[in-house]
mmCIF file of C-alpha atoms and ligand atoms in Angstrom:
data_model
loop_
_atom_site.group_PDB
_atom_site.id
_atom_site.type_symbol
_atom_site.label_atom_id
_atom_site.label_comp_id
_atom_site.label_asym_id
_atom_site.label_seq_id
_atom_site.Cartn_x
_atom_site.Cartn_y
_atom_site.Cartn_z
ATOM 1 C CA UNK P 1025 -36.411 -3.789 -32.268
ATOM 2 C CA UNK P 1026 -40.133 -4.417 -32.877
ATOM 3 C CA UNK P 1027 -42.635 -2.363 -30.616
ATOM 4 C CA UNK P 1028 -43.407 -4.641 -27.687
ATOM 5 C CA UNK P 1029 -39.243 -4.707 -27.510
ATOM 6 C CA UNK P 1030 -39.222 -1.216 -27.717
ATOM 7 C CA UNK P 1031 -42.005 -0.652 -25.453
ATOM 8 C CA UNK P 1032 -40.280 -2.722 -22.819
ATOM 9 C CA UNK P 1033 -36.715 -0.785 -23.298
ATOM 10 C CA UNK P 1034 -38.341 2.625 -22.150
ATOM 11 C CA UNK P 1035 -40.042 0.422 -19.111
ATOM 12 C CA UNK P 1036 -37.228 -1.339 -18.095
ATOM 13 C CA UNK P 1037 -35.343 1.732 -17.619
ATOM 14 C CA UNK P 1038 -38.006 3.136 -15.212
ATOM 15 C CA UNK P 1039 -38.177 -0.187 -13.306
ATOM 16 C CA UNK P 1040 -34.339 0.799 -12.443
ATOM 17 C CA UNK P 1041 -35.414 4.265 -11.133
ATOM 18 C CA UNK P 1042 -37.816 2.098 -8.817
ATOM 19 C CA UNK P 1043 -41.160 1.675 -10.529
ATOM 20 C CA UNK P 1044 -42.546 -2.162 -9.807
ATOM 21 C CA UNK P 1045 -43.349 -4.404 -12.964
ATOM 22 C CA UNK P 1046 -46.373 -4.479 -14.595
ATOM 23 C CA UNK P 1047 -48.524 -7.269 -16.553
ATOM 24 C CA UNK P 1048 -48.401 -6.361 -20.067
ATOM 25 C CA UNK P 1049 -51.691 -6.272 -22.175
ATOM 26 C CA UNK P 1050 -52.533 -8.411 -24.824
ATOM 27 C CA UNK P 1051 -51.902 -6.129 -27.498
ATOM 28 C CA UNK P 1052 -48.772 -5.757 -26.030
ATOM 29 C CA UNK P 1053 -47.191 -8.878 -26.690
ATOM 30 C CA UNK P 1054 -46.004 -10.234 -30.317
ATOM 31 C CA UNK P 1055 -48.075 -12.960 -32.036
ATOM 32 C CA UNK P 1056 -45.426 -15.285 -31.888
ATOM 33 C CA UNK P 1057 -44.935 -14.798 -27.979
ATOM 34 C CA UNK P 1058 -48.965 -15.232 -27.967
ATOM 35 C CA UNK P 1059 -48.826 -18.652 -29.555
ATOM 36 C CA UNK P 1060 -46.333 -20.032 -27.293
ATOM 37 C CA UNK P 1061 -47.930 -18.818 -23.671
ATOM 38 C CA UNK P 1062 -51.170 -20.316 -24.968
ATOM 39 C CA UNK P 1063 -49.309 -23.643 -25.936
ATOM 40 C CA UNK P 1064 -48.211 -23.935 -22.814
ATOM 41 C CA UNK P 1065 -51.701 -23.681 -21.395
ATOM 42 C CA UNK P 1066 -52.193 -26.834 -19.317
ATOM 43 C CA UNK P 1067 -49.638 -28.968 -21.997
ATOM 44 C CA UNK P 1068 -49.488 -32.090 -20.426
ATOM 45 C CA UNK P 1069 -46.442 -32.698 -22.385
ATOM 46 C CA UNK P 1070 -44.956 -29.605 -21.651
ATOM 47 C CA UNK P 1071 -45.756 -30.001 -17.645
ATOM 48 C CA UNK P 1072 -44.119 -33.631 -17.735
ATOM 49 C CA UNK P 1073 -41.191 -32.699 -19.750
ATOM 50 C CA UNK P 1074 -41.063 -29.584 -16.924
ATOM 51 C CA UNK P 1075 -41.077 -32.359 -13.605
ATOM 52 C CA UNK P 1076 -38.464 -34.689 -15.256
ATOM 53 C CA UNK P 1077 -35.655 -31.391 -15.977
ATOM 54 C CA UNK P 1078 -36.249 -30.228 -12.426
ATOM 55 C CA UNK P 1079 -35.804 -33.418 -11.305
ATOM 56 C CA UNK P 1080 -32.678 -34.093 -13.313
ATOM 57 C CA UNK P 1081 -31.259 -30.466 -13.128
ATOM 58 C CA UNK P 1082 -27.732 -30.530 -12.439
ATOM 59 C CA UNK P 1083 -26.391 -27.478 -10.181
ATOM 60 C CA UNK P 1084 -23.998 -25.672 -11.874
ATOM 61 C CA UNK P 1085 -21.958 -22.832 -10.558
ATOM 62 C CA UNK P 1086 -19.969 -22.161 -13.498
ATOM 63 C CA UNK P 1087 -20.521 -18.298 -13.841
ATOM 64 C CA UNK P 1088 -20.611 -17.646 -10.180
ATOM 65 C CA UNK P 1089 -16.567 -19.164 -9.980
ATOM 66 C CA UNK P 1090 -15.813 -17.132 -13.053
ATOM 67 C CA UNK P 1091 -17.064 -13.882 -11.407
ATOM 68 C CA UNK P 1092 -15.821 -14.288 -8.015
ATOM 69 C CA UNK P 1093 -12.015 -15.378 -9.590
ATOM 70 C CA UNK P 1094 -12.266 -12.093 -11.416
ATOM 71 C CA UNK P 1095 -13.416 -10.178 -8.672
ATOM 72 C CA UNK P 1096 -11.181 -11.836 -6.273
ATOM 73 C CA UNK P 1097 -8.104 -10.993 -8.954
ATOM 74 C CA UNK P 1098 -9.040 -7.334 -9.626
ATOM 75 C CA UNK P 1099 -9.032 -6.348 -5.675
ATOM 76 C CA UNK P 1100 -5.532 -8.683 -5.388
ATOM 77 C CA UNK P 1101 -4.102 -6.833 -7.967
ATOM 78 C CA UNK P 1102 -4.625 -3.413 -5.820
ATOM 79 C CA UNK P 1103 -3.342 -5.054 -2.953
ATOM 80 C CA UNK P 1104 -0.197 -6.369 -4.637
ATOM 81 C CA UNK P 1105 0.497 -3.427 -6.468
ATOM 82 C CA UNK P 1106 0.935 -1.229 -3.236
ATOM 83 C CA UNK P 1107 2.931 -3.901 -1.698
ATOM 84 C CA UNK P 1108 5.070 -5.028 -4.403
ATOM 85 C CA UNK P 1109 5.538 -1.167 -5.287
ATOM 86 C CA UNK P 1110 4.811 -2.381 -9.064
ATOM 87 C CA UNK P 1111 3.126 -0.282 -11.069
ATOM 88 C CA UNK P 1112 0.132 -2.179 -12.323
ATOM 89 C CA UNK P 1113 -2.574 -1.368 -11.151
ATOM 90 C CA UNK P 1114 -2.344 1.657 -8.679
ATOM 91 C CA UNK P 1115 -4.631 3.472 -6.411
ATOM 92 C CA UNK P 1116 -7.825 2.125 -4.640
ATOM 93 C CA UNK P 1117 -11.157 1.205 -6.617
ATOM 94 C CA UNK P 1118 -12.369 4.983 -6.557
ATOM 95 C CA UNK P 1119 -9.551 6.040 -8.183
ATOM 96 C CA UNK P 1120 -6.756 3.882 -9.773
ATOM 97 C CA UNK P 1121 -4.341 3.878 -12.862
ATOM 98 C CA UNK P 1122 -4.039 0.875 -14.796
ATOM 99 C CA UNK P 1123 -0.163 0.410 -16.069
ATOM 100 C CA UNK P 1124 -0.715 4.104 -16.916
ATOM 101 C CA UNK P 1125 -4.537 4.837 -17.990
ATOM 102 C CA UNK P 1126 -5.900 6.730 -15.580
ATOM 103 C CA UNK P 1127 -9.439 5.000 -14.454
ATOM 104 C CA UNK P 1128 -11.369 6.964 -12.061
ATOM 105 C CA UNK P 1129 -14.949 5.529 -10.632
ATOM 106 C CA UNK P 1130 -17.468 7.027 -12.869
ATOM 107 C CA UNK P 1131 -19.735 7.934 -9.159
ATOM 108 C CA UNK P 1132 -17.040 9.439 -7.471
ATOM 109 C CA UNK P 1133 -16.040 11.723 -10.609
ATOM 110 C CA UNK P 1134 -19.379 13.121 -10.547
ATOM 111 C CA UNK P 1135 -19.118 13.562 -6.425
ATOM 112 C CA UNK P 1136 -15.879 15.547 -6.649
ATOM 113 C CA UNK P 1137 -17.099 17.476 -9.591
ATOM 114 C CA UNK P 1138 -20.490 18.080 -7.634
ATOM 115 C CA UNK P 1139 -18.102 19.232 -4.567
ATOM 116 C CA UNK P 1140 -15.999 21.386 -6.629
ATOM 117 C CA UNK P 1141 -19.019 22.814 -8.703
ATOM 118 C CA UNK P 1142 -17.163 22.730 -11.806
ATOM 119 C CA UNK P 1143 -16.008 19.710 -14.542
ATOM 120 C CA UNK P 1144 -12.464 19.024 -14.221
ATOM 121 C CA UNK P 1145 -11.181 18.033 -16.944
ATOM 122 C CA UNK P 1146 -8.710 15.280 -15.481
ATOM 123 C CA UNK P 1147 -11.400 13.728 -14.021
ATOM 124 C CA UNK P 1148 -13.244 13.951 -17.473
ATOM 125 C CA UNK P 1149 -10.218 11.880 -19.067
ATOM 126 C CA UNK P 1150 -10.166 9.481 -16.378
ATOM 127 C CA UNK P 1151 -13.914 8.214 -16.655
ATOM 128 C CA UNK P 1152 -13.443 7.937 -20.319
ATOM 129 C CA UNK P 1153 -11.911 4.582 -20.352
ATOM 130 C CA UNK P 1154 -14.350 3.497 -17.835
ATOM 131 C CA UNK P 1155 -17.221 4.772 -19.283
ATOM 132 C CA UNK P 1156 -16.392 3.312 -22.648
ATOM 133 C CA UNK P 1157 -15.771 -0.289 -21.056
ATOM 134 C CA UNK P 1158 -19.010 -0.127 -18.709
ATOM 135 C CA UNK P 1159 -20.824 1.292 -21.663
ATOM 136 C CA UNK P 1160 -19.465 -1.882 -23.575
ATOM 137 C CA UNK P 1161 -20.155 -4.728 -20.882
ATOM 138 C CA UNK P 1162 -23.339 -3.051 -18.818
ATOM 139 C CA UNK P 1163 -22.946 -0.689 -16.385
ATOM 140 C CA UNK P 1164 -23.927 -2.999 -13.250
ATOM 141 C CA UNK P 1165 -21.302 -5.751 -14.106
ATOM 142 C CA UNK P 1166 -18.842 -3.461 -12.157
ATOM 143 C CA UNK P 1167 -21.342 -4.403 -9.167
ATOM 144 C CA UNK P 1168 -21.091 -8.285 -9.416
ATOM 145 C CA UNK P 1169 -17.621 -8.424 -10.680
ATOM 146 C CA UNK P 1170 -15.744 -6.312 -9.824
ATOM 147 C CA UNK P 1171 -17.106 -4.330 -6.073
ATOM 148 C CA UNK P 1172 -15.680 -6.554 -2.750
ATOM 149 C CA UNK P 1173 -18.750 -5.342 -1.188
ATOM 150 C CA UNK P 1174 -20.966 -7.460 -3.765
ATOM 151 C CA UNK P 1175 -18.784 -10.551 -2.646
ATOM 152 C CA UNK P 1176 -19.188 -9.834 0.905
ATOM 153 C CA UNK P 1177 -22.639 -9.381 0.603
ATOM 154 C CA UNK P 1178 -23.498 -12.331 -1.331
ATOM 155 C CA UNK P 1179 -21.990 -14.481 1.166
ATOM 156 C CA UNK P 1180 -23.992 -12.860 3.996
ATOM 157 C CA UNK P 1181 -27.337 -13.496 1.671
ATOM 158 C CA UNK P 1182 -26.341 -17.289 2.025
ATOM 159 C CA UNK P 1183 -26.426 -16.733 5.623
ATOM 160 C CA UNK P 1184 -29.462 -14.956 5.689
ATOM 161 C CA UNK P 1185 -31.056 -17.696 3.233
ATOM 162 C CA UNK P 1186 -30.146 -20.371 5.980
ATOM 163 C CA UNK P 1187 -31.967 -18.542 9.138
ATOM 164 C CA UNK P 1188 -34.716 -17.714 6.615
ATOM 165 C CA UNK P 1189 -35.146 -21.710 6.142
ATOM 166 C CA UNK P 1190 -34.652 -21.786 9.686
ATOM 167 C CA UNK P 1191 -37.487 -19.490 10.100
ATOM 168 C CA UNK P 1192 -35.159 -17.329 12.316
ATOM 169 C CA UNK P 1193 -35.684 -14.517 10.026
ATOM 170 C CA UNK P 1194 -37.452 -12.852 7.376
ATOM 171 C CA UNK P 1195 -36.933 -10.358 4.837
ATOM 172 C CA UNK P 1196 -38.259 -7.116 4.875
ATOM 173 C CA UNK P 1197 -38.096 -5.890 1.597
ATOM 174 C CA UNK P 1198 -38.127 -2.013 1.133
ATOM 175 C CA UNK P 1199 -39.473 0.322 -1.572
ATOM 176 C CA UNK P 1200 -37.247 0.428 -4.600
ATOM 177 C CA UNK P 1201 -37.328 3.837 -5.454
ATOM 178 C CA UNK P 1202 -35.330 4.791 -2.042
ATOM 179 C CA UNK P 1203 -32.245 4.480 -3.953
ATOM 180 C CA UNK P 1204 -33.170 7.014 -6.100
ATOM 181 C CA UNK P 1205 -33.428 9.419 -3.332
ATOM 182 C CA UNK P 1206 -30.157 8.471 -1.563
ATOM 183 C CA UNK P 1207 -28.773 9.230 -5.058
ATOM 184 C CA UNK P 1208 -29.665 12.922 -5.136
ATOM 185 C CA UNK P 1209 -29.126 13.141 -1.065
ATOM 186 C CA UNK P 1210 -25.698 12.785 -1.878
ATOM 187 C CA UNK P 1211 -25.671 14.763 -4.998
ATOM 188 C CA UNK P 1212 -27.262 17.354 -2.873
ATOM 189 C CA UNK P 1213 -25.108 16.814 -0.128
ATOM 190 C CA UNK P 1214 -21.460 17.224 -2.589
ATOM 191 C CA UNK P 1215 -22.970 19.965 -4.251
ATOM 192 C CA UNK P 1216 -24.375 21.729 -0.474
ATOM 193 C CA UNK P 1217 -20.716 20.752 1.309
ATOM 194 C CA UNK P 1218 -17.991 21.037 -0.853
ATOM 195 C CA UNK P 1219 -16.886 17.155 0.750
ATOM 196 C CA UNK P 1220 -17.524 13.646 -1.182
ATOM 197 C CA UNK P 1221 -19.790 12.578 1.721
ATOM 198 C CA UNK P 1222 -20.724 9.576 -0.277
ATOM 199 C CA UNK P 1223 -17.259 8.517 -0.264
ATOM 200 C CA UNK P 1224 -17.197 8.370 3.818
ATOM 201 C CA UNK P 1225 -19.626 6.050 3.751
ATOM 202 C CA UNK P 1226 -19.435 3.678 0.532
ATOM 203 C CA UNK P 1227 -18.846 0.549 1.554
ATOM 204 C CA UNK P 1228 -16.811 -0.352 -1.550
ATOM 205 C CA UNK P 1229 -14.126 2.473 -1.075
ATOM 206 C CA UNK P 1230 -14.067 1.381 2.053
ATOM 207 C CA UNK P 1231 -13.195 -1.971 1.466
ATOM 208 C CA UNK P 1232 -11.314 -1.248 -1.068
ATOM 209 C CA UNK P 1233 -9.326 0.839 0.347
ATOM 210 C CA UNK P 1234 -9.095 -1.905 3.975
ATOM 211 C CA UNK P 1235 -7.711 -3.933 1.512
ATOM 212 C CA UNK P 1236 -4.588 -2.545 0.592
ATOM 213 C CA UNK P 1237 -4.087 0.129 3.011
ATOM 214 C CA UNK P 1238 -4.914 -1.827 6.297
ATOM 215 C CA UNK P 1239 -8.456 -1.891 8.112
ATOM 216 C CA UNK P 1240 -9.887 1.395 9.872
ATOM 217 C CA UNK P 1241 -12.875 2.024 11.708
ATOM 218 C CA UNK P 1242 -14.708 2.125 9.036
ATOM 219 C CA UNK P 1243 -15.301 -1.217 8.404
ATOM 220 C CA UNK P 1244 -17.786 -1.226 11.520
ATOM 221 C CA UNK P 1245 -19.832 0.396 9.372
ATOM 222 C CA UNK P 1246 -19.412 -2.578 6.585
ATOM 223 C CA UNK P 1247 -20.196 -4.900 9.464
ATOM 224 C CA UNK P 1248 -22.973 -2.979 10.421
ATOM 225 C CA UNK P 1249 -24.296 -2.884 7.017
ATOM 226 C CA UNK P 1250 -24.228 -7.045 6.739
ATOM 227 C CA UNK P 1251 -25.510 -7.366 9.756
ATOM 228 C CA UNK P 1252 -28.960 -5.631 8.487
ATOM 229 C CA UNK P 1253 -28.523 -7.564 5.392
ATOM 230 C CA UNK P 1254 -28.176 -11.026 7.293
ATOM 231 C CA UNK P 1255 -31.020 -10.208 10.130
ATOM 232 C CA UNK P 1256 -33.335 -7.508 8.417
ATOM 233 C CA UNK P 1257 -34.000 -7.302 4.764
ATOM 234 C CA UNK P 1258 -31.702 -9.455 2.408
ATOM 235 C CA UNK P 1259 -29.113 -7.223 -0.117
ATOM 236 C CA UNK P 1260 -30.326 -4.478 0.992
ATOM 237 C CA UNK P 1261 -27.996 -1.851 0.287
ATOM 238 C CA UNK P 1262 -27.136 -3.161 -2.990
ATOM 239 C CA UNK P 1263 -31.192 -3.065 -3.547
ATOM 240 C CA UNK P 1264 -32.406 0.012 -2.543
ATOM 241 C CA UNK P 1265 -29.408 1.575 -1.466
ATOM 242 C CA UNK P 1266 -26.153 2.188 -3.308
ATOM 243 C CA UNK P 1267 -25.906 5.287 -5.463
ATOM 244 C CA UNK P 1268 -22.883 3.375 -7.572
ATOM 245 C CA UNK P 1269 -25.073 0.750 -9.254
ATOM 246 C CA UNK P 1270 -27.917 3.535 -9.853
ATOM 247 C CA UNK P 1271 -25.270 5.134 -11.955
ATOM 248 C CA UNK P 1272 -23.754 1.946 -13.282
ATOM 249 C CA UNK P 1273 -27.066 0.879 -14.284
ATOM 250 C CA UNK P 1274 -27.467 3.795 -16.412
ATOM 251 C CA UNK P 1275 -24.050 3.835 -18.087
ATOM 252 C CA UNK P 1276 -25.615 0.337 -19.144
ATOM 253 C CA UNK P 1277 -28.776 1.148 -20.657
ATOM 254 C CA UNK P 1278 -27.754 0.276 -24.411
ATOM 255 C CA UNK P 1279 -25.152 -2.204 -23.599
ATOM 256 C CA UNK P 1280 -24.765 -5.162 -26.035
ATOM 257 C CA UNK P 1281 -23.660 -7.271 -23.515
ATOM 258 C CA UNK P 1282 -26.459 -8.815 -21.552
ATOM 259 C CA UNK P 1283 -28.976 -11.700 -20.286
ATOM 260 C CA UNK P 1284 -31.240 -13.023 -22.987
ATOM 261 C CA UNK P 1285 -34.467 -14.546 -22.587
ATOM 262 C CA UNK P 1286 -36.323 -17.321 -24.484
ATOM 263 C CA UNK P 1287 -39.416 -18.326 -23.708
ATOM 264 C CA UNK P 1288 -40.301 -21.159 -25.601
ATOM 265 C CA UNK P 1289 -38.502 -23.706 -23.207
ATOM 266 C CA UNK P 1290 -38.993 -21.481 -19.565
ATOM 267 C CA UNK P 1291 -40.890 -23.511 -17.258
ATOM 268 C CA UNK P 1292 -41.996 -20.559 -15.746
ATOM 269 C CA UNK P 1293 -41.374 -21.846 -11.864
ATOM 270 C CA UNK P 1294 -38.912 -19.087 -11.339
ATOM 271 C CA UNK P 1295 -35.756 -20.417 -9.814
ATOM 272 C CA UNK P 1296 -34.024 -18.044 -11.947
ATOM 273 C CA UNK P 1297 -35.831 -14.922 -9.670
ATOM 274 C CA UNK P 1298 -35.381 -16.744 -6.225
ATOM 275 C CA UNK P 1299 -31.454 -16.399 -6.894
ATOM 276 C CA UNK P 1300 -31.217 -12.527 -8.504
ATOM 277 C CA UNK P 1301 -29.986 -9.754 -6.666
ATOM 278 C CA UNK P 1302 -32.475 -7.413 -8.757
ATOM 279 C CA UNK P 1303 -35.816 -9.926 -9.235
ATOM 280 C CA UNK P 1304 -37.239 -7.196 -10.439
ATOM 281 C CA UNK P 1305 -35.567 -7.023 -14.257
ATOM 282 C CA UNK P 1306 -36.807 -11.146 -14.280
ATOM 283 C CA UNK P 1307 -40.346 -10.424 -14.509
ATOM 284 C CA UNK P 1308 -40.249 -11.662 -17.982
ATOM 285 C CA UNK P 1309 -40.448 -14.850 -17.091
ATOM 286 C CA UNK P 1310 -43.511 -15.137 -15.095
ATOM 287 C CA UNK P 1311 -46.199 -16.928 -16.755
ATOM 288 C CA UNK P 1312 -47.830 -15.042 -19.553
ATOM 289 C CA UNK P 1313 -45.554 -11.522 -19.153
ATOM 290 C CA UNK P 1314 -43.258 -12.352 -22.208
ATOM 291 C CA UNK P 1315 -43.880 -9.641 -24.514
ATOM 292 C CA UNK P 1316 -41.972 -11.677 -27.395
ATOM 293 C CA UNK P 1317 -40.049 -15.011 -27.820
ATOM 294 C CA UNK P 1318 -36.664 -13.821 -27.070
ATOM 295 C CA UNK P 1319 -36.753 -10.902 -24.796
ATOM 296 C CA UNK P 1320 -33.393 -9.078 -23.336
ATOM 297 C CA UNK P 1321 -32.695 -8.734 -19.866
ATOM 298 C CA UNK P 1322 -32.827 -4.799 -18.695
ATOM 299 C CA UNK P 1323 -29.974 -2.524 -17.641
ATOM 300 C CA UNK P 1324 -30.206 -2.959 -13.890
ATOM 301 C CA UNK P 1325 -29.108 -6.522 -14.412
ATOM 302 C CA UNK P 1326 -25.982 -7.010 -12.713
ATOM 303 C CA UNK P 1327 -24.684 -9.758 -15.350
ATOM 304 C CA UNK P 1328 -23.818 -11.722 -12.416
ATOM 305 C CA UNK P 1329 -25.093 -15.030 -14.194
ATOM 306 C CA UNK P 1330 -26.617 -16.407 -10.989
ATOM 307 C CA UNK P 1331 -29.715 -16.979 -13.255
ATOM 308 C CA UNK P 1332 -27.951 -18.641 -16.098
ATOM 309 C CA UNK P 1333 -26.267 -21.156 -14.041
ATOM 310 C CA UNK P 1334 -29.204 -22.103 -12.145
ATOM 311 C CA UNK P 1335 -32.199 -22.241 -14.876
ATOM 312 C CA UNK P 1336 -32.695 -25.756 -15.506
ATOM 313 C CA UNK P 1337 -34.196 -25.071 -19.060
ATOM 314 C CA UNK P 1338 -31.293 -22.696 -20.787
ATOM 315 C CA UNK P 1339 -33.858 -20.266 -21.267
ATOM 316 C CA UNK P 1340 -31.191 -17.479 -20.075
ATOM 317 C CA UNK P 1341 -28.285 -17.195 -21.655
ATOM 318 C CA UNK P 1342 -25.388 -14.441 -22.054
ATOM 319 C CA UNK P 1343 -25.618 -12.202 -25.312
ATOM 320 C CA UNK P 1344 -23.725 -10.171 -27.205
ATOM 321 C CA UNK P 1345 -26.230 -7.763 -29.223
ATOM 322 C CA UNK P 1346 -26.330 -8.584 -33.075
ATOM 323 C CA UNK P 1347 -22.966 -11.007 -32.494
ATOM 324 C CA UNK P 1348 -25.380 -14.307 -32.275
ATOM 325 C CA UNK P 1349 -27.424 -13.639 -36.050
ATOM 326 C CA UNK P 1350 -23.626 -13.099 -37.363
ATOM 327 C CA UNK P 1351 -22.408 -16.610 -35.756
HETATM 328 S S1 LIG X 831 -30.982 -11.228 -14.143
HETATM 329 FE FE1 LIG X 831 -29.526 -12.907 -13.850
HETATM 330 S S2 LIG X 831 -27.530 -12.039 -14.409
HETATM 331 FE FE2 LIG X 831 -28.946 -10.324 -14.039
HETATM 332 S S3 LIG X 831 -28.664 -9.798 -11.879
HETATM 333 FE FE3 LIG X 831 -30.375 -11.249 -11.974
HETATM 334 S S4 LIG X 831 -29.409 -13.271 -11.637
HETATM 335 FE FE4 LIG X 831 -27.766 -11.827 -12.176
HETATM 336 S S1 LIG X 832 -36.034 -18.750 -17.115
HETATM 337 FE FE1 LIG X 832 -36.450 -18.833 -14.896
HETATM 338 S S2 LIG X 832 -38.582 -19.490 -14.791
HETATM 339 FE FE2 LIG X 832 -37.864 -19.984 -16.870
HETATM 340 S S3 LIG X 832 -37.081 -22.096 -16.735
HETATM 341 FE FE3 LIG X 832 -35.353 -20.743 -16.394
HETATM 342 S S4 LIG X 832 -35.245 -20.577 -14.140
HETATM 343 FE FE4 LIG X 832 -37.289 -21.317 -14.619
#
């Protein structure tokens, strides 16, 4: 990794913990990265060739299907486990076994060992296998492809989207760095009450747990929770809220798995950030802020692949670290 890379790593981790984006300075950004933003500099070829693709650009939704059949199939297979009595894939989303391995939600572990104030070693085992295969695919693709909340949520954003148009409603966007806080409010709160008060409240145990066990009460506060989303401030407790993806995130941190960025071809209009869930790890692509000609996405990317199906230039693509020099 050369040293506007690197420099970027150590800042992309504190964007997650809330910090906003900054514009890098020149001597921040590689020569090659240089050359190209000045290219680009009122190119009248480059501004054509920009109109026509937009024009032409064919919506695509091919990631978004991918990830909502997968998400759709992991909560089913709960479901059909408890009814079929098969033993698949047992349990709820906090804590499940999978036909035998014992996977247990890498948040929740750390709640009930905060509760108990001591590790367990069970526990220990259990998050092993899921903190390998986060680890392996980024931390926050459990978010987009796996929580029924995400799903949920998304299609509330749609709704929201529509009133925005509408001029019905408007976001309200909050300050990032709250989710850090509700993170060690319930760390604090395990650790001061001996309960998993997190748990209570998470809206993905408790639709995971709706699912297959039948609704409860709870899911008013689900409800509740899209209704601020639809009429308030858009994703918001995927945004600045939920303690899982702040953890998630940074099980991720040196995942090869993630979003890649070239800027030679980015037209720099930012359809890519109008559709993210975290706009925030896409500041790359704003005119002039690419610190090098092929930049990687940070870990509070969700790998949801929103932005890969709808940038009209390829400029983001999936990447496995190291795998595309071998191929
Ligand atoms: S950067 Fe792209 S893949 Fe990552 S969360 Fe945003 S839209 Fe999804
Ligand atoms: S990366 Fe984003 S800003 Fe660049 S062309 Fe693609 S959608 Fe547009």
């Amino acid at each position: 990794m050369n040293n506007p890379l690197r420099k970027r790593f150590g800042e992309q981790i504190l964007l997650m913990f809330g910090r906003e984006p900054k514009r890098p300075e020149e001597g921040d950004i590689a020569p090659a990265a240089q050359k190209i933003h000045f290219f680009k500099q009122g190119n009248r070829d480059f501004i054509a060739e920009k109109k026509h693709a937009r024009a032409h650009a064919v919506k695509k939704n091919t990631w978004r299907n991918r990830r909502w059949a997968t998400l759709i199939t992991a909560n089913l297979l709960f479901v059909l486990s408890y009814w079929l009595d098969v033993q698949l894939l047992e349990g709820s989303l906090t804590a499940s076994r999978f036909v035998g391995f014992h996977l247990i939600d890498l948040n929740s572990a750390l709640q009930v060992m905060l509760a108990h104030k001591h590790i367990i070693v069970n526990l220990l085992i259990g998050t092993g296998t899921i903190l390998v295969g986060w680890a392996l695919l980024g931390g926050r693709t459990f978010c987009s492809w796996v929580c029924p909340y995400h799903l949920l949520a998304e299609w509330a954003e749609k709704l929201h989207l529509w009133l925005a148009e509408k001029k019905l409603v408007s976001d309200a966007p909050i300050d990032r760095r709250l989710r850090v806080v509700f993170w060690l409010i319930f760390a604090l709160l395990a650790l001061g009450t001996g309960y998993t008060v997190y748990e209570a409240i998470s809206p993905t145990g408790i639709l995971s747990r709706a699912l297959i066990y039948g609704p409860g009460l709870a899911l008013l506060w689900v409800i509740a929770l899209l209704f601020f989303e639809v009429f308030f401030s858009r994703r918001a407790w995927c945004r600045y809220a939920c303690p899982i993806g702040l953890t998630y995130g940074v099980v991720g941190i040196v995942s090869p798995l993630r979003v890649k960025y070239t800027l030679e071809g980015c037209f720099h209009e930012g359809d890519c950030r109008k559709v993210c869930l975290v706009p925030h790890v896409l500041d790359t692509v704003i005119k002039g802020r690419a610190v090098d000609t092929e930049v990687p996405i940070g870990p509070d990317c969700t790998r949801c692949g929103l932005c890969v199906d709808t940038c009209p230039s390829g400029s983001l693509k999936f990447d496995v670290k190291g795998l595309s020099k071998l191929l």
